[in-house]
Coordinates of C-alpha atoms in Angstrom, one line a residue:
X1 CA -7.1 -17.4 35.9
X2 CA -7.3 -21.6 36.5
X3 CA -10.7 -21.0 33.8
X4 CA -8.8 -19.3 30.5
X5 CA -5.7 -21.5 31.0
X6 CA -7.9 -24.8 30.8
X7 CA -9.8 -23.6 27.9
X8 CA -6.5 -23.4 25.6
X9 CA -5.5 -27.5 26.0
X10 CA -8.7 -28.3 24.9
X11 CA -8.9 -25.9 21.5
X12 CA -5.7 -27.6 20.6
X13 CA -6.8 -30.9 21.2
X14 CA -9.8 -30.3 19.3
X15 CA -7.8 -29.1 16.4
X16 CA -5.2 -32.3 16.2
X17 CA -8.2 -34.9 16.7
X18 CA -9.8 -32.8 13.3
X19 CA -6.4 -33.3 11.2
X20 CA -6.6 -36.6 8.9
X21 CA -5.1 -39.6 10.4
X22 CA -3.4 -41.3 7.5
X23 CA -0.6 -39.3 5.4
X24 CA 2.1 -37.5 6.5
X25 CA 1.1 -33.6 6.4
X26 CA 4.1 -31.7 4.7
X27 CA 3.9 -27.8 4.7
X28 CA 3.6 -26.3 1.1
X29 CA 6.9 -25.1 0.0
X30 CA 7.9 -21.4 0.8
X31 CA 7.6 -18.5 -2.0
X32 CA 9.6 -15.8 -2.4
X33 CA 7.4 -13.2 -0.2
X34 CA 7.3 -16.1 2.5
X35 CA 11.3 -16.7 2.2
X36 CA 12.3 -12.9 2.4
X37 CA 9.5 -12.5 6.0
X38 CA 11.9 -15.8 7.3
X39 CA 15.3 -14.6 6.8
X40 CA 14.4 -10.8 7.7
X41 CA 12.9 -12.0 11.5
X42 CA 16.4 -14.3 11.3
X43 CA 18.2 -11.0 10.9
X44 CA 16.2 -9.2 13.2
X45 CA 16.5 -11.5 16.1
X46 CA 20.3 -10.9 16.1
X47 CA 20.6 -6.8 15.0
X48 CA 18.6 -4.1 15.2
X49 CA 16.1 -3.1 12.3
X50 CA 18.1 -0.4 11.2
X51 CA 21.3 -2.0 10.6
X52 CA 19.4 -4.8 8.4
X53 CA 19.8 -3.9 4.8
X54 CA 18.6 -5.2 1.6
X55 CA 21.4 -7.2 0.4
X56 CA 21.5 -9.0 3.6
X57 CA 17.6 -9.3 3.4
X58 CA 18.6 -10.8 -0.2
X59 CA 20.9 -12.8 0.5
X60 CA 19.3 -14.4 3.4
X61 CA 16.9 -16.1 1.9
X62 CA 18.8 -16.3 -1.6
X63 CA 16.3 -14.2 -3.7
X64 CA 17.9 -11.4 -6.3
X65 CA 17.8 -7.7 -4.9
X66 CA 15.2 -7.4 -8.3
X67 CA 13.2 -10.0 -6.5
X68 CA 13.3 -8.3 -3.1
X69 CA 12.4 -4.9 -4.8
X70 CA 9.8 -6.7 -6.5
X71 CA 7.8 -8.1 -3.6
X72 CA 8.9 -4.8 -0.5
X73 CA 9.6 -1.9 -1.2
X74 CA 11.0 -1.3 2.8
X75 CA 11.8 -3.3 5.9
X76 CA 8.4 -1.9 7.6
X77 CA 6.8 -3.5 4.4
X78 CA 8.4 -7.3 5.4
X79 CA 7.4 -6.2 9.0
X80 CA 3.8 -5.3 8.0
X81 CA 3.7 -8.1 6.1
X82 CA 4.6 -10.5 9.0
X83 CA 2.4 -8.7 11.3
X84 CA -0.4 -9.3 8.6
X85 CA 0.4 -13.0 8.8
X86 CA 0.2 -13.3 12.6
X87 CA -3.3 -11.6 12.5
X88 CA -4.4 -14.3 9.8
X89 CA -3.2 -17.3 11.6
X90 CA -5.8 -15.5 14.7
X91 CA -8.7 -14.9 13.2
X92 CA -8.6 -18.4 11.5
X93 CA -8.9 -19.8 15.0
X94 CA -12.4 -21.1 16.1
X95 CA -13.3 -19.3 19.7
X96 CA -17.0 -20.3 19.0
X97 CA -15.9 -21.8 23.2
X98 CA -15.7 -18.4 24.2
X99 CA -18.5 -16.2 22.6
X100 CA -20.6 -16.8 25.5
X101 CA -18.4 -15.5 27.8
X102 CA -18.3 -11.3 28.6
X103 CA -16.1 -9.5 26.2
X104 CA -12.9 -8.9 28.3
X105 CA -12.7 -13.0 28.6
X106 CA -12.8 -13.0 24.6
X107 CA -10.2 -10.3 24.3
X108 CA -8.0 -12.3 26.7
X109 CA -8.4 -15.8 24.9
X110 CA -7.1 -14.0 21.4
X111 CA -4.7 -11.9 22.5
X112 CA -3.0 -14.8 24.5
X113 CA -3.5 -17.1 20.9
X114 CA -1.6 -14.3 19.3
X115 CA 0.7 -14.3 21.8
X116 CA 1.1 -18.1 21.4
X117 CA 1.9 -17.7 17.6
X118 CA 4.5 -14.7 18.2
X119 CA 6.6 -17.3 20.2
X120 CA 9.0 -18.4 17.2
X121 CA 9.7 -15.1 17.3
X122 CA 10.1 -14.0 20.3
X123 CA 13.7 -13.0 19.6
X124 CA 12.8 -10.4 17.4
X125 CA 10.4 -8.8 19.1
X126 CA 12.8 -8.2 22.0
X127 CA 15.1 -6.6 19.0
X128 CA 12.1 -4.5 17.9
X129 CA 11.4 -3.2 21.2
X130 CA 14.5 -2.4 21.9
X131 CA 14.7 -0.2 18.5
X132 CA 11.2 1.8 19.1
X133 CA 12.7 2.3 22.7
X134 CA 15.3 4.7 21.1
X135 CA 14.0 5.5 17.9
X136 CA 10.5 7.7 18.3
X137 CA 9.7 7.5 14.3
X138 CA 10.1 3.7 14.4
X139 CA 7.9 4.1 17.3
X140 CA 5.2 5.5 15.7
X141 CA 5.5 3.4 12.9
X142 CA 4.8 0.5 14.6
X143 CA 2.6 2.1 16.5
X144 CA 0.5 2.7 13.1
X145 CA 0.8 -1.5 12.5
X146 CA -0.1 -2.3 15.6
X147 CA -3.4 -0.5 15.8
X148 CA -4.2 -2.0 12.2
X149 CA -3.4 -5.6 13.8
X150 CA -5.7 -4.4 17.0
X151 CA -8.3 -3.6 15.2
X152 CA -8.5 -7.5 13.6
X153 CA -8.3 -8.4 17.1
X154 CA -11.2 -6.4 18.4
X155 CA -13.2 -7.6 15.8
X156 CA -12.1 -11.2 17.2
X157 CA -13.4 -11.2 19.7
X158 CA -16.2 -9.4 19.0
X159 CA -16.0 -6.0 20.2
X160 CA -16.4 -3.0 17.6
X161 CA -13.5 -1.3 15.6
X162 CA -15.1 0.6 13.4
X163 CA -15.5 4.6 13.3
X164 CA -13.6 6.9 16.0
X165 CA -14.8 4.7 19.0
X166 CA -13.0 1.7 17.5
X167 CA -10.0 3.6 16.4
X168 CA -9.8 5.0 20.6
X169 CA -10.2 1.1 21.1
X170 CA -7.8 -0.2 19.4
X171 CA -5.0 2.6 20.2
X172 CA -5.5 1.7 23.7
X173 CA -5.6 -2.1 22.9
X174 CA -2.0 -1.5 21.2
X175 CA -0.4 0.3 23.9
X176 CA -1.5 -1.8 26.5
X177 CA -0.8 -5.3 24.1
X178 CA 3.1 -3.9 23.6
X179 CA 3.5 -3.7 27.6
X180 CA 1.8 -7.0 27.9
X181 CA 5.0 -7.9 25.2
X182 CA 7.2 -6.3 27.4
X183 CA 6.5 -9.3 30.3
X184 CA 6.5 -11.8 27.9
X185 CA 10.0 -11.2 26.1
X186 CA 11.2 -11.6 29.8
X187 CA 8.9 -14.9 30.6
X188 CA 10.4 -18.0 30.9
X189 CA 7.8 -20.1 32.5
X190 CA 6.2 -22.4 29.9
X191 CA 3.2 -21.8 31.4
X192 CA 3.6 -18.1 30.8
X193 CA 2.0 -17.3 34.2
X194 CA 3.4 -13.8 34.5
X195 CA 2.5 -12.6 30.7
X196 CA -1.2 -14.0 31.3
X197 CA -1.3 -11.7 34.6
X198 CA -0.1 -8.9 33.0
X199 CA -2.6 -9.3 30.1
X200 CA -4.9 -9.8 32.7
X201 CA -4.0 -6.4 34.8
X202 CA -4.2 -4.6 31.2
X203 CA -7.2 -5.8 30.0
X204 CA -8.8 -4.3 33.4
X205 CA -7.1 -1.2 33.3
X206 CA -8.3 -0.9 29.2
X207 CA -11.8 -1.4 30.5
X208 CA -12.0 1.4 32.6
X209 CA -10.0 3.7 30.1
X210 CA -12.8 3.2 27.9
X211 CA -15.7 3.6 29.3
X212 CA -14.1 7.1 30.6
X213 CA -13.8 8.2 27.0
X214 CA -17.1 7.0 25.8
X215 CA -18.7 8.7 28.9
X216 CA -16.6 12.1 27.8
X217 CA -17.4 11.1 23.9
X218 CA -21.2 11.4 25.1
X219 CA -20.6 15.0 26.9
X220 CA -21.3 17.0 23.7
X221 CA -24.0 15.5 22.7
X222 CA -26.0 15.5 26.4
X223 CA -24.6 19.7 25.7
X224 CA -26.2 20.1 22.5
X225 CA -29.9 18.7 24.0
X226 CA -29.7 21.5 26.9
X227 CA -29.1 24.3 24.6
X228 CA -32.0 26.3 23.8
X229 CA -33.3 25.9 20.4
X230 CA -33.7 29.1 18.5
X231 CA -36.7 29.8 16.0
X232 CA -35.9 30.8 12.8
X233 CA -35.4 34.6 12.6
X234 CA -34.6 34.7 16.2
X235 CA -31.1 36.3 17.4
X236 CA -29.1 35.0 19.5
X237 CA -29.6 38.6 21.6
X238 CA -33.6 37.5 21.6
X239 CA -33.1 33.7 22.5
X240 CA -30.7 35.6 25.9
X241 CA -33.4 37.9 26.6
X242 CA -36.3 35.3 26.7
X243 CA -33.7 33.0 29.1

């Protein structure tokens, strides 16, 4: 644990030493889309997701409800939207320090940078976990994002996500990320020692849930060498009779 909580100081400091040293840097001013994702995790931090509507979405961040309409057509839309933005700001990290290392120590280093970047908003993930909690189609609806977002963060770190292996990948990354949030909602050590253990405990326990699949994923194909191959013409009463 002392390794992957040295590497992260040094990425950062790598990253200020790289900005320009002259001129203040001032953030480009927000759009509308950017505006509306802002004042909906506002709202969300203080109410559940299904007691947000569109007028308070609207005025919020002091767009028209035309405007709103115009750029989401639902509040899983801003969400997706958000979650799209958080999977951005991760894959435009540089963890060229960590390709070395095995692929479980990649996983950890971006799911903890996601982590990192959730932290403004840490209020509203404790809302949104609160909501799937009792609501099982907001559940699965997030569910649905989050294996999207898992997927960009398999690829990360550079572990497959493509075809039905990477699709069994990244379900099990999502369910095991949103416990990992469940510790970190509740952790309130700067260091974040107890959402990096949990990480930590997941990540092992996704390892070996995955290579169980993949060794039942290859049982049908070991099957289909041992059956007898029949010769063309030949029944299936012939091919028992020759056994």
């Amino acid at each position: 644990m002392a390794r992957r909580t040295v590497r992260r100081p040094a990425r950062q400091s790598a990253r200020k030493s790289s900005a320009p040293s002259s001129g203040r840097q001032t953030a480009p001013p927000a759009g509308d889309r950017e505006k509306i994702i802002a004042a909906f995790l506002t709202l969300l931090a203080d109410k559940p997701i299904e007691r947000i509507g569109f007028a308070e979405i609207a005025e919020a961040s002091s767009v028209s409800l035309a405007q709103l309409r115009g750029e989401f057509p639902s509040t899983l839309a801003i969400l997706a939207a958000h979650m799209k933005s958080i999977d951005r700001a991760v894959l435009s990290e540089d963890f060229g320090d960590v390709e070395e290392e095995p692929a479980r120590e990649r996983l950890f280093d971006v799911l903890m940078r996601r982590i990192e970047i959730l932290a403004p908003h840490r209020e509203a993930v404790r809302s949104l976990t609160r909501s799937a909690r009792r609501n099982p189609p907001l559940a699965l609806a997030l569910n649905s994002l989050a294996v999207r977002s898992q997927q960009w963060m398999l690829t990360a770190a550079g572990i497959g996500a493509s075809g039905p292996r990477g699709i069994i990948r990244a379900q099990g990354l999502a369910a095991l990320f949103g416990g990992v949030l469940r510790t970190w909602i509740h952790d309130d050590d700067p260091g974040l020692a107890r959402t990096m253990a949990a990480l930590d405990r997941a990540l092992a326990r996704g390892q070996r849930f995955v290579s169980l699949i993949e060794d039942l994923c290859r049982i049908p194909a070991r099957l289909c060498r041992l059956r007898p191959r029949r010769r063309r013409g030949e029944s299936s009463e012939d091919t028992a009779a020759a056994a």
